[in-house]
Short mmCIF file of C-alpha atoms and ligand atoms in Angstrom, two decimals:
data_model
loop_
_atom_site.label_atom_id
_atom_site.label_comp_id
_atom_site.label_asym_id
_atom_site.label_seq_id
_atom_site.Cartn_x
_atom_site.Cartn_y
_atom_site.Cartn_z
CA UNK V 1 22.91 20.27 -39.67
CA UNK V 2 22.50 18.89 -36.15
CA UNK V 3 21.95 22.44 -34.96
CA UNK V 4 19.23 23.10 -37.51
CA UNK V 5 17.53 19.89 -36.44
CA UNK V 6 17.65 20.87 -32.79
CA UNK V 7 16.29 24.30 -33.67
CA UNK V 8 13.39 22.75 -35.57
CA UNK V 9 12.60 20.50 -32.59
CA UNK V 10 12.65 23.50 -30.24
CA UNK V 11 10.43 25.54 -32.54
CA UNK V 12 8.01 22.62 -32.83
CA UNK V 13 7.94 22.22 -29.07
CA UNK V 14 7.40 25.96 -28.62
CA UNK V 15 4.50 26.00 -31.08
CA UNK V 16 2.93 22.94 -29.44
CA UNK V 17 3.27 24.45 -25.97
CA UNK V 18 1.85 27.83 -26.96
CA UNK V 19 -1.03 26.39 -28.93
CA UNK V 20 -1.88 23.99 -26.07
CA UNK V 21 -1.52 26.64 -23.33
CA UNK V 22 -4.89 26.78 -21.57
CA UNK V 23 -6.75 30.01 -22.07
CA UNK V 24 -7.15 32.48 -19.21
CA UNK V 25 -10.71 33.29 -18.15
CA UNK V 26 -11.69 35.77 -15.46
CA UNK V 27 -14.83 36.99 -13.73
CA UNK V 28 -15.68 39.53 -11.05
CA UNK V 29 -18.87 39.69 -9.02
CA UNK V 30 -20.17 40.93 -5.70
CA UNK V 31 -21.20 38.34 -3.11
CA UNK V 32 -20.88 37.79 0.64
CA UNK V 33 -20.58 41.55 1.05
CA UNK V 34 -17.36 41.74 -0.93
CA UNK V 35 -15.87 41.78 -4.42
CA UNK V 36 -14.86 38.34 -5.69
CA UNK V 37 -12.39 37.79 -8.52
CA UNK V 38 -11.81 34.48 -10.24
CA UNK V 39 -9.11 33.48 -12.72
CA UNK V 40 -8.94 30.02 -14.26
CA UNK V 41 -6.87 28.57 -17.04
CA UNK V 42 -9.01 26.36 -19.26
CA UNK V 43 -12.70 25.60 -18.66
CA UNK V 44 -14.46 28.94 -19.15
CA UNK V 45 -17.87 27.54 -18.13
CA UNK V 46 -16.55 26.88 -14.66
CA UNK V 47 -16.73 30.59 -13.81
CA UNK V 48 -20.54 30.78 -13.90
CA UNK V 49 -20.75 27.52 -12.04
CA UNK V 50 -18.42 28.87 -9.35
CA UNK V 51 -20.48 32.03 -8.98
CA UNK V 52 -23.62 29.89 -8.56
CA UNK V 53 -21.86 27.83 -5.91
CA UNK V 54 -20.82 30.98 -4.02
CA UNK V 55 -24.37 32.36 -4.13
CA UNK V 56 -25.83 29.04 -2.96
CA UNK V 57 -23.40 28.98 -0.03
CA UNK V 58 -24.23 32.60 0.79
CA UNK V 59 -27.92 31.67 0.96
CA UNK V 60 -27.10 29.04 3.58
CA UNK V 61 -24.44 30.88 5.55
CA UNK V 62 -25.36 34.58 5.58
CA UNK V 63 -26.28 36.01 8.97
CA UNK V 64 -28.29 38.90 7.50
CA UNK V 65 -30.21 37.26 4.64
CA UNK V 66 -33.68 36.49 6.05
CA UNK V 67 -33.87 33.42 3.79
CA UNK V 68 -30.65 31.87 5.06
CA UNK V 69 -30.28 28.80 7.25
CA UNK V 70 -28.14 30.65 9.78
CA UNK V 71 -30.70 33.48 9.97
CA UNK V 72 -33.37 30.88 10.79
CA UNK V 73 -31.11 29.26 13.39
CA UNK V 74 -30.51 32.63 15.10
CA UNK V 75 -34.22 33.50 15.01
CA UNK V 76 -35.62 30.15 16.17
CA UNK V 77 -32.76 28.56 18.12
CA UNK V 78 -32.86 25.51 15.86
CA UNK V 79 -33.32 25.06 12.13
CA UNK V 80 -33.21 22.53 9.37
CA UNK V 81 -29.66 23.35 8.30
CA UNK V 82 -28.35 22.60 4.82
CA UNK V 83 -25.34 20.35 4.44
CA UNK V 84 -22.80 23.16 4.31
CA UNK V 85 -24.33 25.21 7.13
CA UNK V 86 -24.39 22.13 9.38
CA UNK V 87 -20.87 20.99 8.46
CA UNK V 88 -19.40 24.48 8.84
CA UNK V 89 -21.13 24.95 12.20
CA UNK V 90 -19.49 21.74 13.47
CA UNK V 91 -16.10 22.70 12.06
CA UNK V 92 -16.32 26.26 13.38
CA UNK V 93 -17.12 25.02 16.89
CA UNK V 94 -13.98 22.83 16.80
CA UNK V 95 -11.95 25.86 15.72
CA UNK V 96 -13.44 27.96 18.52
CA UNK V 97 -12.12 25.31 20.92
CA UNK V 98 -8.72 25.12 19.18
CA UNK V 99 -8.28 28.88 19.60
CA UNK V 100 -9.58 28.79 23.17
CA UNK V 101 -12.47 31.07 22.29
CA UNK V 102 -10.48 33.82 20.53
CA UNK V 103 -12.67 32.73 17.63
CA UNK V 104 -16.20 32.53 19.02
CA UNK V 105 -19.07 32.28 16.57
CA UNK V 106 -21.54 33.25 19.33
CA UNK V 107 -20.04 36.76 19.47
CA UNK V 108 -22.79 37.85 17.05
CA UNK V 109 -25.04 39.73 19.52
CA UNK V 110 -22.01 41.93 20.28
CA UNK V 111 -21.02 42.36 16.61
CA UNK V 112 -24.61 43.38 15.92
CA UNK V 113 -24.70 45.88 18.81
CA UNK V 114 -21.70 47.70 17.26
CA UNK V 115 -23.62 47.80 13.97
CA UNK V 116 -21.07 45.83 11.98
CA UNK V 117 -23.61 43.73 10.15
CA UNK V 118 -26.21 46.45 9.60
CA UNK V 119 -23.85 49.33 8.86
CA UNK V 120 -25.60 51.40 11.56
CA UNK V 121 -22.43 51.91 13.56
CA UNK V 122 -22.54 52.91 17.23
CA UNK V 123 -20.46 52.51 20.39
CA UNK V 124 -22.49 50.42 22.88
CA UNK V 125 -22.11 51.45 26.52
CA UNK V 126 -20.36 49.29 29.09
CA UNK V 127 -23.61 48.00 30.66
CA UNK V 128 -24.99 46.90 27.32
CA UNK V 129 -21.77 45.05 26.46
CA UNK V 130 -21.63 43.32 29.85
CA UNK V 131 -25.21 42.08 29.38
CA UNK V 132 -24.51 40.88 25.83
CA UNK V 133 -21.28 39.11 26.83
CA UNK V 134 -23.43 36.83 28.96
CA UNK V 135 -24.70 35.37 25.68
CA UNK V 136 -21.22 34.82 24.21
CA UNK V 137 -20.00 31.27 24.79
CA UNK V 138 -19.63 28.79 21.96
CA UNK V 139 -19.67 25.84 24.42
CA UNK V 140 -23.38 26.55 24.97
CA UNK V 141 -24.14 25.41 21.40
CA UNK V 142 -25.19 21.77 21.68
CA UNK V 143 -26.52 19.64 18.80
CA UNK V 144 -26.55 22.73 16.60
CA UNK V 145 -29.20 24.25 18.86
CA UNK V 146 -28.91 27.67 20.50
CA UNK V 147 -30.08 28.60 24.01
CA UNK V 148 -32.40 31.62 24.34
CA UNK V 149 -30.69 34.82 23.20
CA UNK V 150 -27.57 33.11 21.80
CA UNK V 151 -26.85 33.88 18.13
CA UNK V 152 -24.13 32.68 15.79
CA UNK V 153 -22.29 34.35 12.91
CA UNK V 154 -20.09 32.34 10.54
CA UNK V 155 -18.64 35.53 9.00
CA UNK V 156 -15.14 34.75 10.26
CA UNK V 157 -14.99 31.39 8.44
CA UNK V 158 -17.57 31.46 5.62
CA UNK V 159 -15.28 32.79 2.91
CA UNK V 160 -12.57 30.29 3.78
CA UNK V 161 -15.14 27.48 3.56
CA UNK V 162 -16.36 28.88 0.25
CA UNK V 163 -12.83 28.97 -1.17
CA UNK V 164 -12.33 25.31 -0.18
CA UNK V 165 -15.60 24.32 -1.88
CA UNK V 166 -14.78 26.32 -5.01
CA UNK V 167 -11.31 24.75 -5.22
CA UNK V 168 -12.94 21.32 -4.84
CA UNK V 169 -15.28 22.15 -7.74
CA UNK V 170 -12.39 23.34 -9.91
CA UNK V 171 -10.39 20.18 -9.23
CA UNK V 172 -13.41 17.96 -9.95
CA UNK V 173 -13.65 19.64 -13.37
CA UNK V 174 -10.01 19.01 -14.16
CA UNK V 175 -8.82 22.59 -13.66
CA UNK V 176 -5.17 22.53 -12.63
CA UNK V 177 -4.39 26.24 -12.50
CA UNK V 178 -6.47 29.07 -11.06
CA UNK V 179 -6.62 31.85 -8.54
CA UNK V 180 -9.57 33.19 -6.58
CA UNK V 181 -9.75 36.26 -4.40
CA UNK V 182 -12.89 36.25 -2.28
CA UNK V 183 -12.41 39.63 -0.64
CA UNK V 184 -9.15 39.02 1.19
CA UNK V 185 -9.54 35.24 1.14
CA UNK V 186 -7.24 34.09 -1.64
CA UNK V 187 -6.86 30.53 -2.86
CA UNK V 188 -4.20 29.58 -5.40
CA UNK V 189 -4.86 26.30 -7.19
CA UNK V 190 -1.89 24.46 -8.63
CA UNK V 191 0.82 26.51 -10.28
CA UNK V 192 0.70 29.13 -13.01
CA UNK V 193 0.45 27.59 -16.50
CA UNK V 194 4.14 28.38 -17.09
CA UNK V 195 5.01 26.13 -14.15
CA UNK V 196 6.00 28.91 -11.78
CA UNK V 197 4.42 29.43 -8.36
CA UNK V 198 1.60 31.89 -7.79
CA UNK V 199 2.72 35.16 -6.23
CA UNK V 200 0.08 36.45 -3.85
CA UNK V 201 0.30 39.95 -2.44
CA UNK V 202 -0.04 40.65 1.29
CA UNK V 203 -1.49 44.11 1.74
CA UNK V 204 0.17 46.82 3.80
CA UNK V 205 -2.43 47.46 6.55
CA UNK V 206 -1.43 51.15 6.63
CA UNK V 207 -1.84 51.93 2.93
CA UNK V 208 -3.16 50.51 -0.31
CA UNK V 209 0.31 49.24 -1.20
CA UNK V 210 1.58 45.67 -1.13
CA UNK V 211 3.69 44.74 1.86
CA UNK V 212 5.10 41.54 0.46
CA UNK V 213 4.56 38.76 -2.04
CA UNK V 214 4.36 35.12 -1.00
CA UNK V 215 4.93 32.31 -3.46
CA UNK V 216 2.44 29.48 -3.11
CA UNK V 217 0.91 26.42 -4.75
CA UNK V 218 -2.40 24.81 -3.68
CA UNK V 219 -2.74 27.17 -0.74
CA UNK V 220 -5.11 29.62 0.85
CA UNK V 221 -3.74 33.03 1.81
CA UNK V 222 -6.17 34.71 4.21
CA UNK V 223 -5.87 38.11 5.84
CA UNK V 224 -7.75 39.64 8.77
CA UNK V 225 -7.14 43.29 9.47
CA UNK V 226 -8.63 46.15 11.39
CA UNK V 227 -8.51 48.23 8.20
CA UNK V 228 -11.01 45.99 6.38
CA UNK V 229 -14.14 47.28 8.10
CA UNK V 230 -14.30 50.05 10.67
CA UNK V 231 -15.90 53.32 11.70
CA UNK V 232 -14.61 56.33 13.58
CA UNK V 233 -16.25 58.21 16.42
CA UNK V 234 -14.68 61.13 18.33
CA UNK V 235 -11.37 60.39 16.67
CA UNK V 236 -11.31 56.73 17.78
CA UNK V 237 -11.30 53.94 15.22
CA UNK V 238 -13.48 50.90 15.94
CA UNK V 239 -12.97 47.85 13.73
CA UNK V 240 -15.00 44.70 13.15
CA UNK V 241 -12.94 42.00 14.85
CA UNK V 242 -14.30 41.66 18.36
CA UNK V 243 -12.45 40.32 21.37
CA UNK V 244 -14.99 37.87 22.86
CA UNK V 245 -13.41 38.55 26.27
CA UNK V 246 -14.21 42.27 26.31
CA UNK V 247 -16.94 42.72 23.71
CA UNK V 248 -14.87 45.53 22.14
CA UNK V 249 -12.79 45.60 18.96
CA UNK V 250 -9.64 43.55 19.67
CA UNK V 251 -6.68 45.72 20.65
CA UNK V 252 -3.94 43.15 20.64
CA UNK V 253 -1.22 45.29 19.08
CA UNK V 254 -1.75 43.78 15.63
CA UNK V 255 -2.81 45.67 12.51
CA UNK V 256 -3.17 42.57 10.33
CA UNK V 257 -2.58 38.84 10.28
CA UNK V 258 -2.22 36.69 7.17
CA UNK V 259 -2.44 32.90 7.45
CA UNK V 260 -1.24 30.56 4.71
CA UNK V 261 -2.04 26.87 4.41
CA UNK V 262 -3.89 24.19 2.47
CA UNK V 263 -7.14 24.43 4.40
CA UNK V 264 -8.93 27.71 3.64
CA UNK V 265 -11.43 27.31 6.48
CA UNK V 266 -8.66 26.77 9.02
CA UNK V 267 -6.69 29.75 7.65
CA UNK V 268 -9.77 31.98 7.83
CA UNK V 269 -10.51 30.93 11.42
CA UNK V 270 -6.90 31.40 12.45
CA UNK V 271 -6.45 34.81 10.85
CA UNK V 272 -9.39 36.12 12.88
CA UNK V 273 -8.33 34.31 16.06
CA UNK V 274 -4.65 35.33 15.79
CA UNK V 275 -5.75 38.95 15.34
CA UNK V 276 -7.68 38.72 18.64
CA UNK V 277 -4.88 36.85 20.46
CA UNK V 278 -2.00 39.13 19.57
CA UNK V 279 1.50 38.13 18.52
CA UNK V 280 2.59 36.40 21.70
CA UNK V 281 -0.44 34.15 22.27
CA UNK V 282 -0.74 33.44 18.54
CA UNK V 283 2.92 32.36 18.34
CA UNK V 284 2.41 30.06 21.30
CA UNK V 285 -0.62 28.40 19.67
CA UNK V 286 1.27 28.12 16.38
CA UNK V 287 4.24 26.43 18.07
CA UNK V 288 2.23 24.09 20.27
CA UNK V 289 -0.83 23.06 18.30
CA UNK V 290 -0.50 23.85 14.61
CA UNK V 291 1.37 22.35 11.72
CA UNK V 292 1.16 23.01 8.01
CA UNK V 293 0.11 26.64 8.46
CA UNK V 294 2.28 29.73 8.33
CA UNK V 295 1.54 33.33 9.29
CA UNK V 296 2.56 36.94 8.72
CA UNK V 297 1.92 39.32 11.62
CA UNK V 298 2.06 43.10 11.23
CA UNK V 299 1.98 45.08 14.47
CA UNK V 300 0.36 48.49 14.97
CA UNK V 301 3.92 49.87 14.89
CA UNK V 302 4.59 48.35 11.44
CA UNK V 303 6.87 45.54 12.60
CA UNK V 304 6.63 42.38 10.54
CA UNK V 305 7.03 38.85 11.92
CA UNK V 306 6.73 35.66 9.88
CA UNK V 307 6.70 32.00 10.88
CA UNK V 308 9.77 30.06 9.80
CA UNK V 309 8.10 28.07 7.01
CA UNK V 310 7.77 31.26 4.98
CA UNK V 311 11.49 31.93 4.83
CA UNK V 312 12.44 31.77 1.17
CA UNK V 313 8.92 32.32 -0.17
CA UNK V 314 8.21 35.71 1.46
CA UNK V 315 9.49 38.74 -0.41
CA UNK V 316 9.08 42.15 1.28
CA UNK V 317 8.16 44.99 -1.09
CA UNK V 318 7.82 48.78 -1.19
CA UNK V 319 8.26 50.37 2.29
CA UNK V 320 9.12 46.97 3.77
CA UNK V 321 12.11 46.14 1.57
CA UNK V 322 14.65 47.31 4.11
CA UNK V 323 12.70 46.58 7.27
CA UNK V 324 13.93 43.83 9.57
CA UNK V 325 11.62 40.80 9.30
CA UNK V 326 11.49 38.82 12.54
CA UNK V 327 11.04 35.05 12.35
CA UNK V 328 9.15 32.81 14.79
CA UNK V 329 10.76 29.39 15.10
CA UNK V 330 9.47 26.17 16.55
CA UNK V 331 12.61 25.25 18.43
P1 AMP E 1 -12.58 37.94 9.33
O1 AMP E 1 -12.72 39.05 8.34
O2 AMP E 1 -12.49 36.57 8.73
O3 AMP E 1 -11.49 38.18 10.32
O4 AMP E 1 -13.95 37.86 10.15
C1 AMP E 1 -14.47 38.98 10.81
C2 AMP E 1 -15.97 38.84 10.93
O5 AMP E 1 -16.29 37.76 11.82
C3 AMP E 1 -16.62 40.07 11.53
O6 AMP E 1 -17.09 40.93 10.53
C4 AMP E 1 -17.74 39.48 12.38
O7 AMP E 1 -18.88 39.24 11.57
C5 AMP E 1 -17.18 38.16 12.84
N1 AMP E 1 -16.37 38.25 14.08
C6 AMP E 1 -15.80 39.33 14.67
N2 AMP E 1 -15.07 38.97 15.73
C7 AMP E 1 -15.17 37.61 15.83
C8 AMP E 1 -14.63 36.64 16.73
N3 AMP E 1 -13.82 36.98 17.73
N4 AMP E 1 -14.98 35.35 16.52
C9 AMP E 1 -15.78 34.98 15.49
N5 AMP E 1 -16.31 35.85 14.63
C10 AMP E 1 -16.01 37.15 14.78
MG1 MG E 2 -11.46 34.86 9.31
#
């Protein structure tokens, strides 16, 4: 009798839980030059609202859209910046300083010379790069005003900022579970509706396969990799992450860097900067100046190194199952 009672309680609980389980809603759209995928549990209307938010941010932050605030800033040297463009400019300049210029938003004249924003790819000659590098120095940006010839590009941080703003919107609407993938910038809100952690895939930079899964809650997972955008000329591959020191695509020995933490803008800035810095300099910065962020480094040779906070939540997959994973420790 007691057993039957317990069974009835369980069944009741099960029915209540399943009938109350929030419904899954998804959307996919193209914005900020990439495919964006949203999944939320509960609150279907939030998807359209999120897409509108993303498009509004793109209109402020895009470096190529002639209507954007950043386009006007680059053209005129000063502009009436919207709230997000102004706030992200300030934040990005702090992050340029934190990374000692490995992230440098004034690298844009060089990025443009390689054709990475227009798609008209070319290899600039040494003289051209030397002349353009004269314009690259984020410390020259004062009061959100640019000296003659200096141009900024928020492309290395804009998607991270957007993910933070979208997560803020979701929270303000009472969403407690959702996942967004803004073209390599993932943000996992809360946990899955069943109470388990989100499992986010880290891509193998050498194939379309997944290198590992990381289990997260309320975190951004942001990857920068040479494979994301590149062209080839005379058998040489040139990718889109520029070393502000040389004006050429960064050749730091890394094929990809993934950064995981609560602040999507910080993670986006760091994934780009770490890629430029290489494993050794990035580890040093991580040990000395960063807390609350973790990273996965994949070298050109396919070696994988993780920071110690990921131990236990990082699960190698496919070709990486039996590969030795090195760990960077603070001590
Ligand atoms: P991400 O995909 O976040 O690593 O950002 C790469 C994009 O940021 C490039 O497509 C460029 O528009 C821009 N960029 C490239 N190199 C740098 C750099 N060293 N600092 C800041 N922005 C950069
Ligand atoms: Mg970035």
